Each structure stands twice: as C-alpha cells, then as structure tokens.
Amino acid sequence: MSERYALSVRVSRPPPRPTLLYDATCEFCTYWARRWAQNIGASLALEALQHREGRYLELSQQELENAVHLVDSQGRVWRGAAAVFRAAALRRRYAIFWWGYRRVPGARWLSEWIYAWVANHRMTVSRLTRWMRRDRPDDSDAC
C-alpha cells in the first residue's frame, strides 16, 4: 500500500534499516530529524546528506537539499511530508499520521503544501523553533 506514495526511483544500495536523509547544514532540519529519530527509536537511522559517501546516487543533490527523504531497506524512497509520515509509521503509536496522509481526503495535498511552505521559509521557522525552545542564545542562521 505504501508503494503508491513512494517515488518512482529506487536506490540500488538500500540501507539495512529505514534511513532519513536530511540537510545537516540546516539547523532546523538537523533539530527536527534528530527529534523524529528520538521519538521513533532504533527502527529509524539518520544520515546527513553531506555524509552519504557514494550512496543514494539515484537521488539528485538538489532534491536532497530541498526536502527530507526516507529510504527503506527495499530501496523505496519517499520525500517531503510523505517521508515524515512514513518514518513516523515505523513506531506504531504514530502510524495514524501515515494512515491519515493516505486516507483522509485532502490530507496529502495539505501536508505537502505545509511541508513546502516550511521548507521555503526554513530561516523564519528555524528562528521560531529556537525562540520556542529558548535554549539557543545565539541568533545564527544555519539554513
């Protein structure tokens, strides 16, 4: 069922467990990737796209920089909101989000729209996240 929402491209050298590829040069991306991994647990690996070292060559650098990608152990790839919700489904308690993304009318469109908006406004959202966390005294913008 989740095959329908995966990208048409598959990677030839899939990871041993689902792996979330994220942009480590982006403070916002790094914070949220680590938070997702912490909440989902050992079933999800993180990999900075800057350290992929010849893996996932089927995915363009620009695509990887524009959105988070999830690669599963069968080589299937999801991007953007689909990647986030598919990763969440690795932990049973969060599977409802993946179900909603696939089943609730308009949820997929709205989720991808929100994801794209956040991705295009990473600096602003990063500042907002930092302000809400209040644990980062610096005002540097890494995105």
mmCIF file of N, CA and C in Angstrom:
data_model
loop_
_atom_site.group_PDB
_atom_site.id
_atom_site.type_symbol
_atom_site.label_atom_id
_atom_site.label_comp_id
_atom_site.label_asym_id
_atom_site.label_seq_id
_atom_site.Cartn_x
_atom_site.Cartn_y
_atom_site.Cartn_z
ATOM 1 N N MET A 1 0.821 -1.199 0.000
ATOM 2 C CA MET A 1 0.000 0.000 0.000
ATOM 3 C C MET A 1 0.861 1.257 0.000
ATOM 4 N N SER A 2 1.946 1.265 0.755
ATOM 5 C CA SER A 2 2.771 2.461 0.805
ATOM 6 C C SER A 2 3.570 2.648 -0.474
ATOM 7 N N GLU A 3 3.643 1.614 -1.305
ATOM 8 C CA GLU A 3 4.358 1.693 -2.586
ATOM 9 C C GLU A 3 3.790 2.819 -3.448
ATOM 10 N N ARG A 4 2.495 3.010 -3.389
ATOM 11 C CA ARG A 4 1.826 4.029 -4.199
ATOM 12 C C ARG A 4 2.347 5.435 -3.903
ATOM 13 N N TYR A 5 2.784 5.682 -2.696
ATOM 14 C CA TYR A 5 3.218 7.012 -2.294
ATOM 15 C C TYR A 5 4.733 7.188 -2.357
ATOM 16 N N ALA A 6 5.439 6.135 -2.701
ATOM 17 C CA ALA A 6 6.891 6.224 -2.846
ATOM 18 C C ALA A 6 7.219 6.863 -4.189
ATOM 19 N N LEU A 7 8.408 7.438 -4.289
ATOM 20 C CA LEU A 7 8.860 7.986 -5.569
ATOM 21 C C LEU A 7 9.105 6.830 -6.530
ATOM 22 N N SER A 8 9.106 7.125 -7.805
ATOM 23 C CA SER A 8 9.326 6.070 -8.796
ATOM 24 C C SER A 8 10.768 5.571 -8.783
ATOM 25 N N VAL A 9 11.686 6.378 -8.303
ATOM 26 C CA VAL A 9 13.087 5.974 -8.250
ATOM 27 C C VAL A 9 13.313 5.061 -7.043
ATOM 28 N N ARG A 10 14.174 4.090 -7.239
ATOM 29 C CA ARG A 10 14.620 3.213 -6.151
ATOM 30 C C ARG A 10 16.134 3.307 -6.076
ATOM 31 N N VAL A 11 16.662 3.129 -4.889
ATOM 32 C CA VAL A 11 18.112 3.147 -4.756
ATOM 33 C C VAL A 11 18.638 1.725 -4.922
ATOM 34 N N SER A 12 19.790 1.610 -5.543
ATOM 35 C CA SER A 12 20.351 0.286 -5.838
ATOM 36 C C SER A 12 21.035 -0.335 -4.622
ATOM 37 N N ARG A 13 21.481 0.513 -3.693
ATOM 38 C CA ARG A 13 22.136 0.016 -2.481
ATOM 39 C C ARG A 13 21.350 0.495 -1.262
ATOM 40 N N PRO A 14 20.236 -0.167 -0.955
ATOM 41 C CA PRO A 14 19.410 0.298 0.163
ATOM 42 C C PRO A 14 20.089 0.081 1.514
ATOM 43 N N PRO A 15 19.722 0.891 2.485
ATOM 44 C CA PRO A 15 20.285 0.735 3.829
ATOM 45 C C PRO A 15 19.669 -0.477 4.529
ATOM 46 N N PRO A 16 20.305 -0.980 5.584
ATOM 47 C CA PRO A 16 19.762 -2.142 6.294
ATOM 48 C C PRO A 16 18.462 -1.838 7.050
ATOM 49 N N ARG A 17 18.255 -0.579 7.400
ATOM 50 C CA ARG A 17 17.003 -0.176 8.055
ATOM 51 C C ARG A 17 16.582 1.172 7.479
ATOM 52 N N PRO A 18 15.316 1.546 7.612
ATOM 53 C CA PRO A 18 14.869 2.822 7.056
ATOM 54 C C PRO A 18 15.767 3.972 7.522
ATOM 55 N N THR A 19 16.148 4.807 6.568
ATOM 56 C CA THR A 19 17.093 5.887 6.836
ATOM 57 C C THR A 19 16.530 7.210 6.353
ATOM 58 N N LEU A 20 16.550 8.194 7.238
ATOM 59 C CA LEU A 20 16.082 9.534 6.919
ATOM 60 C C LEU A 20 17.283 10.368 6.499
ATOM 61 N N LEU A 21 17.266 10.856 5.265
ATOM 62 C CA LEU A 21 18.336 11.708 4.745
ATOM 63 C C LEU A 21 17.922 13.157 4.940
ATOM 64 N N TYR A 22 18.782 13.935 5.575
ATOM 65 C CA TYR A 22 18.451 15.328 5.881
ATOM 66 C C TYR A 22 19.661 16.217 5.629
ATOM 67 N N ASP A 23 19.417 17.520 5.547
ATOM 68 C CA ASP A 23 20.464 18.505 5.289
ATOM 69 C C ASP A 23 21.073 18.954 6.614
ATOM 70 N N ALA A 24 22.273 18.485 6.914
ATOM 71 C CA ALA A 24 22.929 18.802 8.184
ATOM 72 C C ALA A 24 23.441 20.235 8.246
ATOM 73 N N THR A 25 23.448 20.954 7.126
ATOM 74 C CA THR A 25 23.860 22.357 7.167
ATOM 75 C C THR A 25 22.714 23.252 7.627
ATOM 76 N N CYS A 26 21.545 22.681 7.769
ATOM 77 C CA CYS A 26 20.356 23.418 8.189
ATOM 78 C C CYS A 26 20.048 23.079 9.647
ATOM 79 N N GLU A 27 20.132 24.067 10.508
ATOM 80 C CA GLU A 27 19.879 23.860 11.934
ATOM 81 C C GLU A 27 18.466 23.319 12.173
ATOM 82 N N PHE A 28 17.496 23.878 11.481
ATOM 83 C CA PHE A 28 16.104 23.446 11.615
ATOM 84 C C PHE A 28 15.954 21.979 11.217
ATOM 85 N N CYS A 29 16.541 21.633 10.070
ATOM 86 C CA CYS A 29 16.453 20.257 9.563
ATOM 87 C C CYS A 29 17.104 19.275 10.528
ATOM 88 N N THR A 30 18.270 19.634 11.035
ATOM 89 C CA THR A 30 19.001 18.773 11.959
ATOM 90 C C THR A 30 18.224 18.572 13.253
ATOM 91 N N TYR A 31 17.691 19.667 13.795
ATOM 92 C CA TYR A 31 16.928 19.587 15.040
ATOM 93 C C TYR A 31 15.749 18.630 14.893
ATOM 94 N N TRP A 32 14.963 18.819 13.821
ATOM 95 C CA TRP A 32 13.764 18.006 13.657
ATOM 96 C C TRP A 32 14.089 16.571 13.258
ATOM 97 N N ALA A 33 15.113 16.346 12.475
ATOM 98 C CA ALA A 33 15.500 14.972 12.127
ATOM 99 C C ALA A 33 15.895 14.208 13.387
ATOM 100 N N ARG A 34 16.676 14.841 14.245
ATOM 101 C CA ARG A 34 17.090 14.188 15.495
ATOM 102 C C ARG A 34 15.901 13.943 16.416
ATOM 103 N N ARG A 35 15.010 14.899 16.443
ATOM 104 C CA ARG A 35 13.818 14.739 17.289
ATOM 105 C C ARG A 35 12.947 13.577 16.792
ATOM 106 N N TRP A 36 12.736 13.495 15.477
ATOM 107 C CA TRP A 36 11.959 12.382 14.919
ATOM 108 C C TRP A 36 12.624 11.054 15.260
ATOM 109 N N ALA A 37 13.945 10.987 15.065
ATOM 110 C CA ALA A 37 14.663 9.738 15.341
ATOM 111 C C ALA A 37 14.546 9.361 16.814
ATOM 112 N N GLN A 38 14.623 10.351 17.683
ATOM 113 C CA GLN A 38 14.499 10.089 19.114
ATOM 114 C C GLN A 38 13.104 9.548 19.443
ATOM 115 N N ASN A 39 12.071 10.112 18.851
ATOM 116 C CA ASN A 39 10.701 9.673 19.119
ATOM 117 C C ASN A 39 10.380 8.332 18.469
ATOM 118 N N ILE A 40 10.961 8.075 17.318
ATOM 119 C CA ILE A 40 10.651 6.840 16.592
ATOM 120 C C ILE A 40 11.478 5.676 17.117
ATOM 121 N N GLY A 41 12.706 5.938 17.506
ATOM 122 C CA GLY A 41 13.528 4.896 18.105
ATOM 123 C C GLY A 41 14.501 4.247 17.141
ATOM 124 N N ALA A 42 14.967 3.077 17.525
ATOM 125 C CA ALA A 42 16.041 2.387 16.811
ATOM 126 C C ALA A 42 15.655 1.903 15.422
ATOM 127 N N SER A 43 14.374 1.888 15.110
ATOM 128 C CA SER A 43 13.961 1.416 13.781
ATOM 129 C C SER A 43 14.246 2.440 12.689
ATOM 130 N N LEU A 44 14.659 3.658 13.071
ATOM 131 C CA LEU A 44 14.967 4.709 12.097
ATOM 132 C C LEU A 44 16.412 5.159 12.252
ATOM 133 N N ALA A 45 17.141 5.164 11.142
ATOM 134 C CA ALA A 45 18.509 5.690 11.127
ATOM 135 C C ALA A 45 18.483 7.088 10.521
ATOM 136 N N LEU A 46 19.417 7.915 10.923
ATOM 137 C CA LEU A 46 19.584 9.249 10.341
ATOM 138 C C LEU A 46 20.869 9.269 9.544
ATOM 139 N N GLU A 47 20.847 9.987 8.434
ATOM 140 C CA GLU A 47 22.074 10.168 7.668
ATOM 141 C C GLU A 47 22.059 11.553 7.046
ATOM 142 N N ALA A 48 23.077 12.335 7.372
ATOM 143 C CA ALA A 48 23.212 13.656 6.768
ATOM 144 C C ALA A 48 23.544 13.471 5.295
ATOM 145 N N LEU A 49 22.865 14.205 4.443
ATOM 146 C CA LEU A 49 23.124 14.040 3.010
ATOM 147 C C LEU A 49 24.559 14.408 2.667
ATOM 148 N N GLN A 50 25.202 15.202 3.495
ATOM 149 C CA GLN A 50 26.599 15.566 3.264
ATOM 150 C C GLN A 50 27.544 14.393 3.530
ATOM 151 N N HIS A 51 27.062 13.349 4.180
ATOM 152 C CA HIS A 51 27.909 12.193 4.514
ATOM 153 C C HIS A 51 27.448 10.910 3.835
ATOM 154 N N ARG A 52 26.767 11.030 2.735
ATOM 155 C CA ARG A 52 26.227 9.818 2.099
ATOM 156 C C ARG A 52 27.283 9.040 1.317
ATOM 157 N N GLU A 53 28.426 9.614 1.057
ATOM 158 C CA GLU A 53 29.615 8.934 0.526
ATOM 159 C C GLU A 53 29.333 7.906 -0.563
ATOM 160 N N GLY A 54 28.763 8.354 -1.644
ATOM 161 C CA GLY A 54 28.540 7.480 -2.785
ATOM 162 C C GLY A 54 27.277 6.651 -2.736
ATOM 163 N N ARG A 55 26.541 6.762 -1.655
ATOM 164 C CA ARG A 55 25.263 6.047 -1.564
ATOM 165 C C ARG A 55 24.143 6.932 -2.101
ATOM 166 N N TYR A 56 23.085 6.309 -2.519
ATOM 167 C CA TYR A 56 21.874 7.005 -2.966
ATOM 168 C C TYR A 56 22.142 7.926 -4.153
ATOM 169 N N LEU A 57 22.993 7.481 -5.066
ATOM 170 C CA LEU A 57 23.351 8.298 -6.227
ATOM 171 C C LEU A 57 22.164 8.537 -7.155
ATOM 172 N N GLU A 58 21.122 7.737 -7.015
ATOM 173 C CA GLU A 58 19.928 7.909 -7.839
ATOM 174 C C GLU A 58 19.156 9.174 -7.453
ATOM 175 N N LEU A 59 19.457 9.738 -6.286
ATOM 176 C CA LEU A 59 18.775 10.937 -5.802
ATOM 177 C C LEU A 59 19.657 12.153 -6.054
ATOM 178 N N SER A 60 19.107 13.158 -6.704
ATOM 179 C CA SER A 60 19.912 14.339 -7.036
ATOM 180 C C SER A 60 20.218 15.161 -5.785
ATOM 181 N N GLN A 61 21.359 15.804 -5.802
ATOM 182 C CA GLN A 61 21.780 16.656 -4.689
ATOM 183 C C GLN A 61 20.745 17.749 -4.430
ATOM 184 N N GLN A 62 20.230 18.355 -5.495
ATOM 185 C CA GLN A 62 19.249 19.434 -5.337
ATOM 186 C C GLN A 62 17.971 18.929 -4.671
ATOM 187 N N GLU A 63 17.485 17.765 -5.093
ATOM 188 C CA GLU A 63 16.286 17.189 -4.469
ATOM 189 C C GLU A 63 16.535 16.922 -2.986
ATOM 190 N N LEU A 64 17.710 16.387 -2.676
ATOM 191 C CA LEU A 64 18.029 16.084 -1.284
ATOM 192 C C LEU A 64 18.122 17.351 -0.443
ATOM 193 N N GLU A 65 18.611 18.430 -1.034
ATOM 194 C CA GLU A 65 18.716 19.692 -0.305
ATOM 195 C C GLU A 65 17.358 20.363 -0.117
ATOM 196 N N ASN A 66 16.405 20.052 -0.986
ATOM 197 C CA ASN A 66 15.089 20.697 -0.926
ATOM 198 C C ASN A 66 14.108 20.014 0.012
ATOM 199 N N ALA A 67 14.319 18.749 0.313
ATOM 200 C CA ALA A 67 13.362 18.024 1.154
ATOM 201 C C ALA A 67 14.023 16.818 1.801
ATOM 202 N N VAL A 68 13.523 16.462 2.957
ATOM 203 C CA VAL A 68 13.966 15.252 3.635
ATOM 204 C C VAL A 68 13.507 14.052 2.806
ATOM 205 N N HIS A 69 14.313 12.991 2.811
ATOM 206 C CA HIS A 69 13.980 11.759 2.080
ATOM 207 C C HIS A 69 14.094 10.572 3.031
ATOM 208 N N LEU A 70 13.211 9.623 2.858
ATOM 209 C CA LEU A 70 13.278 8.376 3.608
ATOM 210 C C LEU A 70 13.544 7.256 2.620
ATOM 211 N N VAL A 71 14.578 6.462 2.890
ATOM 212 C CA VAL A 71 14.910 5.305 2.053
ATOM 213 C C VAL A 71 14.726 4.069 2.923
ATOM 214 N N ASP A 72 13.896 3.124 2.460
ATOM 215 C CA ASP A 72 13.681 1.921 3.261
ATOM 216 C C ASP A 72 14.627 0.803 2.831
ATOM 217 N N SER A 73 14.569 -0.316 3.529
ATOM 218 C CA SER A 73 15.508 -1.416 3.286
ATOM 219 C C SER A 73 15.263 -2.129 1.960
ATOM 220 N N GLN A 74 14.168 -1.817 1.278
ATOM 221 C CA GLN A 74 13.901 -2.371 -0.051
ATOM 222 C C GLN A 74 14.287 -1.398 -1.161
ATOM 223 N N GLY A 75 14.812 -0.224 -0.773
ATOM 224 C CA GLY A 75 15.246 0.759 -1.755
ATOM 225 C C GLY A 75 14.184 1.759 -2.167
ATOM 226 N N ARG A 76 12.978 1.653 -1.581
ATOM 227 C CA ARG A 76 11.925 2.621 -1.901
ATOM 228 C C ARG A 76 12.252 3.959 -1.256
ATOM 229 N N VAL A 77 11.797 5.035 -1.902
ATOM 230 C CA VAL A 77 12.128 6.385 -1.454
ATOM 231 C C VAL A 77 10.856 7.216 -1.325
ATOM 232 N N TRP A 78 10.765 7.945 -0.224
ATOM 233 C CA TRP A 78 9.706 8.937 -0.031
ATOM 234 C C TRP A 78 10.375 10.269 0.231
ATOM 235 N N ARG A 79 9.683 11.372 -0.111
ATOM 236 C CA ARG A 79 10.256 12.700 0.127
ATOM 237 C C ARG A 79 9.222 13.594 0.774
ATOM 238 N N GLY A 80 9.701 14.675 1.408
ATOM 239 C CA GLY A 80 8.813 15.671 1.988
ATOM 240 C C GLY A 80 7.922 15.110 3.083
ATOM 241 N N ALA A 81 6.668 15.559 3.076
ATOM 242 C CA ALA A 81 5.716 15.132 4.106
ATOM 243 C C ALA A 81 5.517 13.623 4.087
ATOM 244 N N ALA A 82 5.521 13.025 2.904
ATOM 245 C CA ALA A 82 5.365 11.566 2.817
ATOM 246 C C ALA A 82 6.492 10.872 3.577
ATOM 247 N N ALA A 83 7.718 11.384 3.466
ATOM 248 C CA ALA A 83 8.857 10.797 4.179
ATOM 249 C C ALA A 83 8.676 10.925 5.688
ATOM 250 N N VAL A 84 8.203 12.081 6.130
ATOM 251 C CA VAL A 84 7.998 12.312 7.559
ATOM 252 C C VAL A 84 6.943 11.352 8.109
ATOM 253 N N PHE A 85 5.809 11.270 7.432
ATOM 254 C CA PHE A 85 4.729 10.415 7.927
ATOM 255 C C PHE A 85 5.060 8.929 7.801
ATOM 256 N N ARG A 86 5.756 8.560 6.734
ATOM 257 C CA ARG A 86 6.163 7.156 6.570
ATOM 258 C C ARG A 86 7.150 6.779 7.666
ATOM 259 N N ALA A 87 8.080 7.679 7.985
ATOM 260 C CA ALA A 87 9.027 7.427 9.078
ATOM 261 C C ALA A 87 8.281 7.310 10.407
ATOM 262 N N ALA A 88 7.312 8.178 10.624
ATOM 263 C CA ALA A 88 6.531 8.135 11.864
ATOM 264 C C ALA A 88 5.835 6.791 12.028
ATOM 265 N N ALA A 89 5.393 6.214 10.922
ATOM 266 C CA ALA A 89 4.672 4.936 10.968
ATOM 267 C C ALA A 89 5.554 3.779 11.423
ATOM 268 N N LEU A 90 6.867 3.986 11.480
ATOM 269 C CA LEU A 90 7.759 2.942 11.981
ATOM 270 C C LEU A 90 7.496 2.674 13.461
ATOM 271 N N ARG A 91 6.931 3.651 14.116
ATOM 272 C CA ARG A 91 6.516 3.470 15.513
ATOM 273 C C ARG A 91 4.995 3.412 15.531
ATOM 274 N N ARG A 92 4.484 2.332 15.997
ATOM 275 C CA ARG A 92 3.049 2.046 15.922
ATOM 276 C C ARG A 92 2.178 3.199 16.426
ATOM 277 N N ARG A 93 2.584 3.848 17.497
ATOM 278 C CA ARG A 93 1.758 4.908 18.069
ATOM 279 C C ARG A 93 1.617 6.114 17.145
ATOM 280 N N TYR A 94 2.522 6.267 16.177
ATOM 281 C CA TYR A 94 2.450 7.392 15.240
ATOM 282 C C TYR A 94 1.922 6.981 13.867
ATOM 283 N N ALA A 95 1.581 5.732 13.700
ATOM 284 C CA ALA A 95 1.118 5.233 12.399
ATOM 285 C C ALA A 95 -0.154 5.917 11.918
ATOM 286 N N ILE A 96 -0.925 6.482 12.817
ATOM 287 C CA ILE A 96 -2.161 7.175 12.448
ATOM 288 C C ILE A 96 -1.878 8.335 11.490
ATOM 289 N N PHE A 97 -0.715 8.954 11.614
ATOM 290 C CA PHE A 97 -0.381 10.076 10.729
ATOM 291 C C PHE A 97 -0.176 9.599 9.287
ATOM 292 N N TRP A 98 0.480 8.460 9.131
ATOM 293 C CA TRP A 98 0.671 7.883 7.796
ATOM 294 C C TRP A 98 -0.677 7.458 7.224
ATOM 295 N N TRP A 99 -1.512 6.868 8.062
ATOM 296 C CA TRP A 99 -2.851 6.469 7.640
ATOM 297 C C TRP A 99 -3.635 7.700 7.164
ATOM 298 N N GLY A 100 -3.599 8.770 7.960
ATOM 299 C CA GLY A 100 -4.321 9.988 7.593
ATOM 300 C C GLY A 100 -3.807 10.600 6.304
ATOM 301 N N TYR A 101 -2.500 10.609 6.139
ATOM 302 C CA TYR A 101 -1.892 11.147 4.922
ATOM 303 C C TYR A 101 -2.437 10.418 3.701
ATOM 304 N N ARG A 102 -2.590 9.114 3.796
ATOM 305 C CA ARG A 102 -3.037 8.294 2.668
ATOM 306 C C ARG A 102 -4.546 8.247 2.508
ATOM 307 N N ARG A 103 -5.289 8.358 3.596
ATOM 308 C CA ARG A 103 -6.728 8.068 3.549
ATOM 309 C C ARG A 103 -7.662 9.271 3.675
ATOM 310 N N VAL A 104 -7.251 10.305 4.379
ATOM 311 C CA VAL A 104 -8.142 11.449 4.604
ATOM 312 C C VAL A 104 -8.111 12.359 3.376
ATOM 313 N N PRO A 105 -9.271 12.619 2.789
ATOM 314 C CA PRO A 105 -9.308 13.480 1.596
ATOM 315 C C PRO A 105 -8.663 14.843 1.867
ATOM 316 N N GLY A 106 -7.732 15.215 1.009
ATOM 317 C CA GLY A 106 -7.049 16.500 1.111
ATOM 318 C C GLY A 106 -5.847 16.509 2.032
ATOM 319 N N ALA A 107 -5.670 15.479 2.844
ATOM 320 C CA ALA A 107 -4.565 15.464 3.809
ATOM 321 C C ALA A 107 -3.211 15.439 3.111
ATOM 322 N N ARG A 108 -3.107 14.667 2.052
ATOM 323 C CA ARG A 108 -1.834 14.586 1.329
ATOM 324 C C ARG A 108 -1.479 15.949 0.737
ATOM 325 N N TRP A 109 -2.430 16.550 0.046
ATOM 326 C CA TRP A 109 -2.187 17.856 -0.571
ATOM 327 C C TRP A 109 -1.814 18.886 0.481
ATOM 328 N N LEU A 110 -2.596 18.959 1.581
ATOM 329 C CA LEU A 110 -2.341 19.943 2.628
ATOM 330 C C LEU A 110 -0.991 19.693 3.303
ATOM 331 N N SER A 111 -0.681 18.440 3.581
ATOM 332 C CA SER A 111 0.597 18.102 4.220
ATOM 333 C C SER A 111 1.779 18.510 3.354
ATOM 334 N N GLU A 112 1.701 18.211 2.062
ATOM 335 C CA GLU A 112 2.800 18.572 1.157
ATOM 336 C C GLU A 112 2.894 20.085 0.987
ATOM 337 N N TRP A 113 1.759 20.776 0.993
ATOM 338 C CA TRP A 113 1.768 22.239 0.887
ATOM 339 C C TRP A 113 2.437 22.844 2.117
ATOM 340 N N ILE A 114 2.051 22.371 3.300
ATOM 341 C CA ILE A 114 2.661 22.875 4.538
ATOM 342 C C ILE A 114 4.151 22.550 4.554
ATOM 343 N N TYR A 115 4.510 21.335 4.158
ATOM 344 C CA TYR A 115 5.922 20.952 4.123
ATOM 345 C C TYR A 115 6.700 21.889 3.199
ATOM 346 N N ALA A 116 6.173 22.138 2.013
ATOM 347 C CA ALA A 116 6.842 23.022 1.050
ATOM 348 C C ALA A 116 6.967 24.434 1.608
ATOM 349 N N TRP A 117 5.933 24.926 2.273
ATOM 350 C CA TRP A 117 5.981 26.276 2.837
ATOM 351 C C TRP A 117 7.080 26.351 3.896
ATOM 352 N N VAL A 118 7.106 25.379 4.791
ATOM 353 C CA VAL A 118 8.133 25.362 5.837
ATOM 354 C C VAL A 118 9.521 25.261 5.202
ATOM 355 N N ALA A 119 9.681 24.385 4.217
ATOM 356 C CA ALA A 119 10.981 24.222 3.554
ATOM 357 C C ALA A 119 11.438 25.518 2.893
ATOM 358 N N ASN A 120 10.510 26.273 2.336
ATOM 359 C CA ASN A 120 10.851 27.539 1.681
ATOM 360 C C ASN A 120 11.055 28.681 2.665
ATOM 361 N N HIS A 121 10.697 28.483 3.916
ATOM 362 C CA HIS A 121 10.837 29.515 4.948
ATOM 363 C C HIS A 121 11.621 28.969 6.145
ATOM 364 N N ARG A 122 12.621 28.157 5.854
ATOM 365 C CA ARG A 122 13.378 27.497 6.924
ATOM 366 C C ARG A 122 14.006 28.475 7.905
ATOM 367 N N MET A 123 14.510 29.595 7.398
ATOM 368 C CA MET A 123 15.166 30.566 8.288
ATOM 369 C C MET A 123 14.173 31.093 9.316
ATOM 370 N N THR A 124 13.011 31.507 8.850
ATOM 371 C CA THR A 124 11.988 32.049 9.743
ATOM 372 C C THR A 124 11.498 30.987 10.713
ATOM 373 N N VAL A 125 11.209 29.810 10.206
ATOM 374 C CA VAL A 125 10.710 28.729 11.056
ATOM 375 C C VAL A 125 11.800 28.282 12.029
ATOM 376 N N SER A 126 13.051 28.328 11.603
ATOM 377 C CA SER A 126 14.164 27.985 12.481
ATOM 378 C C SER A 126 14.236 28.964 13.655
ATOM 379 N N ARG A 127 14.093 30.252 13.356
ATOM 380 C CA ARG A 127 14.092 31.257 14.431
ATOM 381 C C ARG A 127 12.925 31.026 15.383
ATOM 382 N N LEU A 128 11.758 30.736 14.834
ATOM 383 C CA LEU A 128 10.577 30.481 15.657
ATOM 384 C C LEU A 128 10.792 29.247 16.537
ATOM 385 N N THR A 129 11.351 28.204 15.972
ATOM 386 C CA THR A 129 11.632 26.989 16.742
ATOM 387 C C THR A 129 12.621 27.294 17.862
ATOM 388 N N ARG A 130 13.667 28.047 17.537
ATOM 389 C CA ARG A 130 14.673 28.404 18.538
ATOM 390 C C ARG A 130 14.040 29.234 19.647
ATOM 391 N N TRP A 131 13.196 30.188 19.267
ATOM 392 C CA TRP A 131 12.531 31.031 20.253
ATOM 393 C C TRP A 131 11.631 30.188 21.154
ATOM 394 N N MET A 132 10.913 29.254 20.563
ATOM 395 C CA MET A 132 10.017 28.400 21.346
ATOM 396 C C MET A 132 10.800 27.485 22.284
ATOM 397 N N ARG A 133 11.962 27.031 21.849
ATOM 398 C CA ARG A 133 12.802 26.159 22.681
ATOM 399 C C ARG A 133 13.534 26.965 23.736
ATOM 400 N N ARG A 134 13.895 28.181 23.410
ATOM 401 C CA ARG A 134 14.615 29.100 24.293
ATOM 402 C C ARG A 134 15.912 28.504 24.867
ATOM 403 N N ASP A 135 16.552 27.628 24.130
ATOM 404 C CA ASP A 135 17.794 27.048 24.633
ATOM 405 C C ASP A 135 18.976 27.366 23.734
ATOM 406 N N ARG A 136 18.775 28.283 22.799
ATOM 407 C CA ARG A 136 19.838 28.694 21.893
ATOM 408 C C ARG A 136 20.031 30.197 21.994
ATOM 409 N N PRO A 137 21.037 30.665 22.739
ATOM 410 C CA PRO A 137 21.213 32.108 22.889
ATOM 411 C C PRO A 137 21.663 32.812 21.613
ATOM 412 N N ASP A 138 22.352 32.111 20.725
ATOM 413 C CA ASP A 138 22.839 32.765 19.509
ATOM 414 C C ASP A 138 21.699 32.952 18.517
ATOM 415 N N ASP A 139 21.898 33.865 17.584
ATOM 416 C CA ASP A 139 20.871 34.142 16.575
ATOM 417 C C ASP A 139 21.400 33.820 15.191
ATOM 418 N N SER A 140 22.329 32.855 15.138
ATOM 419 C CA SER A 140 22.898 32.496 13.840
ATOM 420 C C SER A 140 21.868 31.750 13.011
ATOM 421 N N ASP A 141 21.946 31.935 11.713
ATOM 422 C CA ASP A 141 21.037 31.260 10.795
ATOM 423 C C ASP A 141 21.839 30.255 9.995
ATOM 424 N N ALA A 142 21.658 28.987 10.294
ATOM 425 C CA ALA A 142 22.419 27.945 9.623
ATOM 426 C C ALA A 142 21.753 27.455 8.353
ATOM 427 N N CYS A 143 20.526 27.851 8.146
ATOM 428 C CA CYS A 143 19.810 27.360 6.962
ATOM 429 C C CYS A 143 20.125 28.198 5.754
#
